[in-house]
Structures are given as C-alpha cells and as structure tokens.
PDB file of C-alpha atoms in Angstrom:
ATOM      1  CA  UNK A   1     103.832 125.260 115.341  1.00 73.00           C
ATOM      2  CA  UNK A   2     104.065 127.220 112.184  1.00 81.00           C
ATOM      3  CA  UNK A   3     100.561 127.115 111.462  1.00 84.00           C
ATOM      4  CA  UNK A   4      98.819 129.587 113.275  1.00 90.00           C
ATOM      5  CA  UNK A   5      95.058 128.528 112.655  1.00 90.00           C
ATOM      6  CA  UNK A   6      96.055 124.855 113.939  1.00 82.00           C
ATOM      7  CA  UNK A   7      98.332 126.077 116.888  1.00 84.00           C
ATOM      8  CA  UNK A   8      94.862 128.073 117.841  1.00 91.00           C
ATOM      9  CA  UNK A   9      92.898 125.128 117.351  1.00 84.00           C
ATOM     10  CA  UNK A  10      94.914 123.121 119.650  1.00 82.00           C
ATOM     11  CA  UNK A  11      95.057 125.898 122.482  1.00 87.00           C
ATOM     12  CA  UNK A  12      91.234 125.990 122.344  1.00 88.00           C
ATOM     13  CA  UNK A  13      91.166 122.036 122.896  1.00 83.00           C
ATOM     14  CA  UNK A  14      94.011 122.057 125.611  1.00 84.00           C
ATOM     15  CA  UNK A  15      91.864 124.481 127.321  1.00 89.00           C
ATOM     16  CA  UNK A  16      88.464 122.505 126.968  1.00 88.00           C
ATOM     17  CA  UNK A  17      90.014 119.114 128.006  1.00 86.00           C
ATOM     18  CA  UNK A  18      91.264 121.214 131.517  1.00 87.00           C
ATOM     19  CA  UNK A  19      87.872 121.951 132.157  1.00 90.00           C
ATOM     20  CA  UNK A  20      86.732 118.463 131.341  1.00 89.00           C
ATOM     21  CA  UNK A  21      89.244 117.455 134.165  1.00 88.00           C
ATOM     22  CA  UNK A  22      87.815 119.972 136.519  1.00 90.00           C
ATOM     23  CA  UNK A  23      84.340 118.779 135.937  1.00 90.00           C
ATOM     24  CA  UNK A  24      85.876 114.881 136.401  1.00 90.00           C
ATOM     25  CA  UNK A  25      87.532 116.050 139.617  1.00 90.00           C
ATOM     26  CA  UNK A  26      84.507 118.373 141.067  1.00 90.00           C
ATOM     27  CA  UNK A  27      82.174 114.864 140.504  1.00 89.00           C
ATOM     28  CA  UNK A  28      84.849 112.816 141.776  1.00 88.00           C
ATOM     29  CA  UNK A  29      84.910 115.089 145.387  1.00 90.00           C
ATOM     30  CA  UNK A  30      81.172 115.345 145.539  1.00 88.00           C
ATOM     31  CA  UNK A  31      80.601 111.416 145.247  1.00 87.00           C
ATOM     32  CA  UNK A  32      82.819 111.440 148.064  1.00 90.00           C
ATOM     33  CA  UNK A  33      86.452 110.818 146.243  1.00 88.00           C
ATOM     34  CA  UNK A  34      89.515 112.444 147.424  1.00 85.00           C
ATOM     35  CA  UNK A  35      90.623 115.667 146.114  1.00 82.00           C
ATOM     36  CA  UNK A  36      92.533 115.019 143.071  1.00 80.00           C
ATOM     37  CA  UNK A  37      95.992 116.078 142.371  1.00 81.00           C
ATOM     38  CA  UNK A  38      98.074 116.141 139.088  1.00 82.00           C
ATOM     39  CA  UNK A  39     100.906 113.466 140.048  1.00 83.00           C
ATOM     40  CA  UNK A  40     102.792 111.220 138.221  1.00 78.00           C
ATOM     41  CA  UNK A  41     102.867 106.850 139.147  1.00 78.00           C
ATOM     42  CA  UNK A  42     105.576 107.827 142.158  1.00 86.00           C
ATOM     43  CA  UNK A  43     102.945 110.797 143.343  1.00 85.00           C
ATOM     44  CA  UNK A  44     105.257 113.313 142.233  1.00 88.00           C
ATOM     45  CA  UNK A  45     103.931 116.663 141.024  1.00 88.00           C
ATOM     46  CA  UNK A  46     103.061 117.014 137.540  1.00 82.00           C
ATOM     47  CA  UNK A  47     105.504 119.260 134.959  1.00 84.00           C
ATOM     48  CA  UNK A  48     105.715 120.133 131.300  1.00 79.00           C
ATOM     49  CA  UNK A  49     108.509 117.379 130.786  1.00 80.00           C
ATOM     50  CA  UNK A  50     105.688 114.870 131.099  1.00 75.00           C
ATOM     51  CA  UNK A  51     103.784 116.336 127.681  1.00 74.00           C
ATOM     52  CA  UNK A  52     105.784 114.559 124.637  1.00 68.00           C
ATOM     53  CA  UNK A  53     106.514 117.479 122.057  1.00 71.00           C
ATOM     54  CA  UNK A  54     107.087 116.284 118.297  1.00 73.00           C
ATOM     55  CA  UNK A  55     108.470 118.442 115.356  1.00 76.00           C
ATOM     56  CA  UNK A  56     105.681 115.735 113.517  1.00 81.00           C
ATOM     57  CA  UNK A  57     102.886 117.633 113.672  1.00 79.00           C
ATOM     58  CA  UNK A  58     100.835 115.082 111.417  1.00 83.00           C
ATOM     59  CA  UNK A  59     101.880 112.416 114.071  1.00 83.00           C
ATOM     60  CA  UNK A  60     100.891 114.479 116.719  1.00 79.00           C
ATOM     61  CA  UNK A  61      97.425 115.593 115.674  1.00 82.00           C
ATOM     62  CA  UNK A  62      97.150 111.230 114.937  1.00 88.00           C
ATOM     63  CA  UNK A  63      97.982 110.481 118.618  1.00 84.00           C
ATOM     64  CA  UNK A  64      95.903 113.565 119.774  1.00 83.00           C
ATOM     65  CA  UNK A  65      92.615 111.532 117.560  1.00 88.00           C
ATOM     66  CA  UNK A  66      93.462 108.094 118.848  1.00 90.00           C
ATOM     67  CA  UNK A  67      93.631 110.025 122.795  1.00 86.00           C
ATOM     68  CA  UNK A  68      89.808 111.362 121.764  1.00 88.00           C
ATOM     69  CA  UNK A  69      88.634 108.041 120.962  1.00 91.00           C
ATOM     70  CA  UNK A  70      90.123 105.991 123.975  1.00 91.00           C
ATOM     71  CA  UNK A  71      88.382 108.485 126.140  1.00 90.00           C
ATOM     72  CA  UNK A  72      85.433 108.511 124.521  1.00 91.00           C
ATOM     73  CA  UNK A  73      85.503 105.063 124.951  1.00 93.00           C
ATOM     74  CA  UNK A  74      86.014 105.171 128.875  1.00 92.00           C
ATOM     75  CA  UNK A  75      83.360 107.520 129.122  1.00 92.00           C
ATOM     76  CA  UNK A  76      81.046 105.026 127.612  1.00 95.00           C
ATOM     77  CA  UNK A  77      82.051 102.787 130.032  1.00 94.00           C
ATOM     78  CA  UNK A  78      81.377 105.093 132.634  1.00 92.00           C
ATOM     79  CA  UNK A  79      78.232 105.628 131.483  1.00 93.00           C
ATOM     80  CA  UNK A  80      76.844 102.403 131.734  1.00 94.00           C
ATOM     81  CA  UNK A  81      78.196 101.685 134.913  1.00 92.00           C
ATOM     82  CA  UNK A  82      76.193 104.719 136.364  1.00 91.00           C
ATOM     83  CA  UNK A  83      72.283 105.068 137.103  1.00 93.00           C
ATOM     84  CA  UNK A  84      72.491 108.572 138.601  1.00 92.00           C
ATOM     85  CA  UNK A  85      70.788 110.791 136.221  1.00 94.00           C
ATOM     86  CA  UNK A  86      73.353 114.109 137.066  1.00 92.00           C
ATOM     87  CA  UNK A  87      76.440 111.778 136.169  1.00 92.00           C
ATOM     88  CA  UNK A  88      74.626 110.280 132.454  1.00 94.00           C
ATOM     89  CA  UNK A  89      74.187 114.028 131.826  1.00 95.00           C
ATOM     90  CA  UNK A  90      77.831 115.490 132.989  1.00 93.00           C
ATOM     91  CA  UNK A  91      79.314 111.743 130.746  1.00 94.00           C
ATOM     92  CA  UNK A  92      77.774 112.328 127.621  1.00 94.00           C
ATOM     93  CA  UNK A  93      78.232 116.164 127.407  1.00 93.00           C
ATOM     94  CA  UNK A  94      81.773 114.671 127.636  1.00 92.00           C
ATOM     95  CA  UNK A  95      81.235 111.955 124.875  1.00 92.00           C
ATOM     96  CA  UNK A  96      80.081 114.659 122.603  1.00 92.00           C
ATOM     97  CA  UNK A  97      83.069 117.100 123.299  1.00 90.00           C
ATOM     98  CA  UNK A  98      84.973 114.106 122.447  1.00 87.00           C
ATOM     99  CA  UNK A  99      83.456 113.157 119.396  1.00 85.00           C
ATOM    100  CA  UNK A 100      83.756 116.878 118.108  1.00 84.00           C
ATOM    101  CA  UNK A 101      87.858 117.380 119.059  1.00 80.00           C
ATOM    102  CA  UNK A 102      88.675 113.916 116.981  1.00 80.00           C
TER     103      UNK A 102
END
C-alpha cells in the first residue's frame, strides 16, 4: 500500500482484531469450549492464501467497513443471548472497538 499513514492504520487494526480473537477464544475455553484453532471448513490449518489481497484499496477498506458492521452485529446478538455480567462487559468492549475501526 502506497500510503503509509493508511498501511499503519490497517496494521494497528489487524493487530487489535487478533486480540479480539484471543479474548473470543480465552472466553470460549473458560465457559468450557474447546480450544480453538485457526482452520479452514476441511480443518486444515490456516495460511496467508486465505486473506484476499486487492490492488483496490477503496474496495478493500469498503469490505473491511461492511466486516466491522456484520460483527458488530453478531456481537449484539451475543449480547442478548447472555445474562452473565463478565461476558456483557468483555461483548460490548467489543461492540465499541467495532464501532470505532468502521
């Protein structure tokens, strides 16, 4: 990306939403879930392949908005589905993070 300011921008979210996924997998093993893996549908191991790479970056930075709001939207759903107090406060620190990346 030629654009160094928005290349830095999107390192700083790839590294948030990582975290976000620890945090989803850390509640996910406590609440007695299995330890999660990065696998594709056939359970193979995840690689870079998977990550679709565009010269576009307006079209990127569009699909990278519309990925904020769908999981902003599952969190939501998450939310509501939940009455543990620990979970409403780890799911809307989420919602927020959300809401500021898009």
């Amino acid at each position: 990306m030629p654009n160094r300011y928005v290349r830095d921008l999107l390192g700083l979210l790839a590294a948030e939403e990582l975290g976000h996924m620890e945090l989803i997998a850390a509640a996910i093993t406590k609440l007695g879930g299995p330890t999660l893996t990065c696998v594709n549908s056939q359970g193979a191991p995840w690689v870079s392949t998977y990550i679709d790479q565009s010269t576009d970056y307006i079209a990127m930075l569009q699909v990278d908005i519309q990925a904020e709001t769908r999981a902003a939207l599952l969190y939501q759903r998450h939310l509501e589905s939940t009455t543990d107090p620990n979970m409403k406060k780890m799911i809307n620190f989420l919602i927020t993070r959300e809401g500021v990346h898009k």
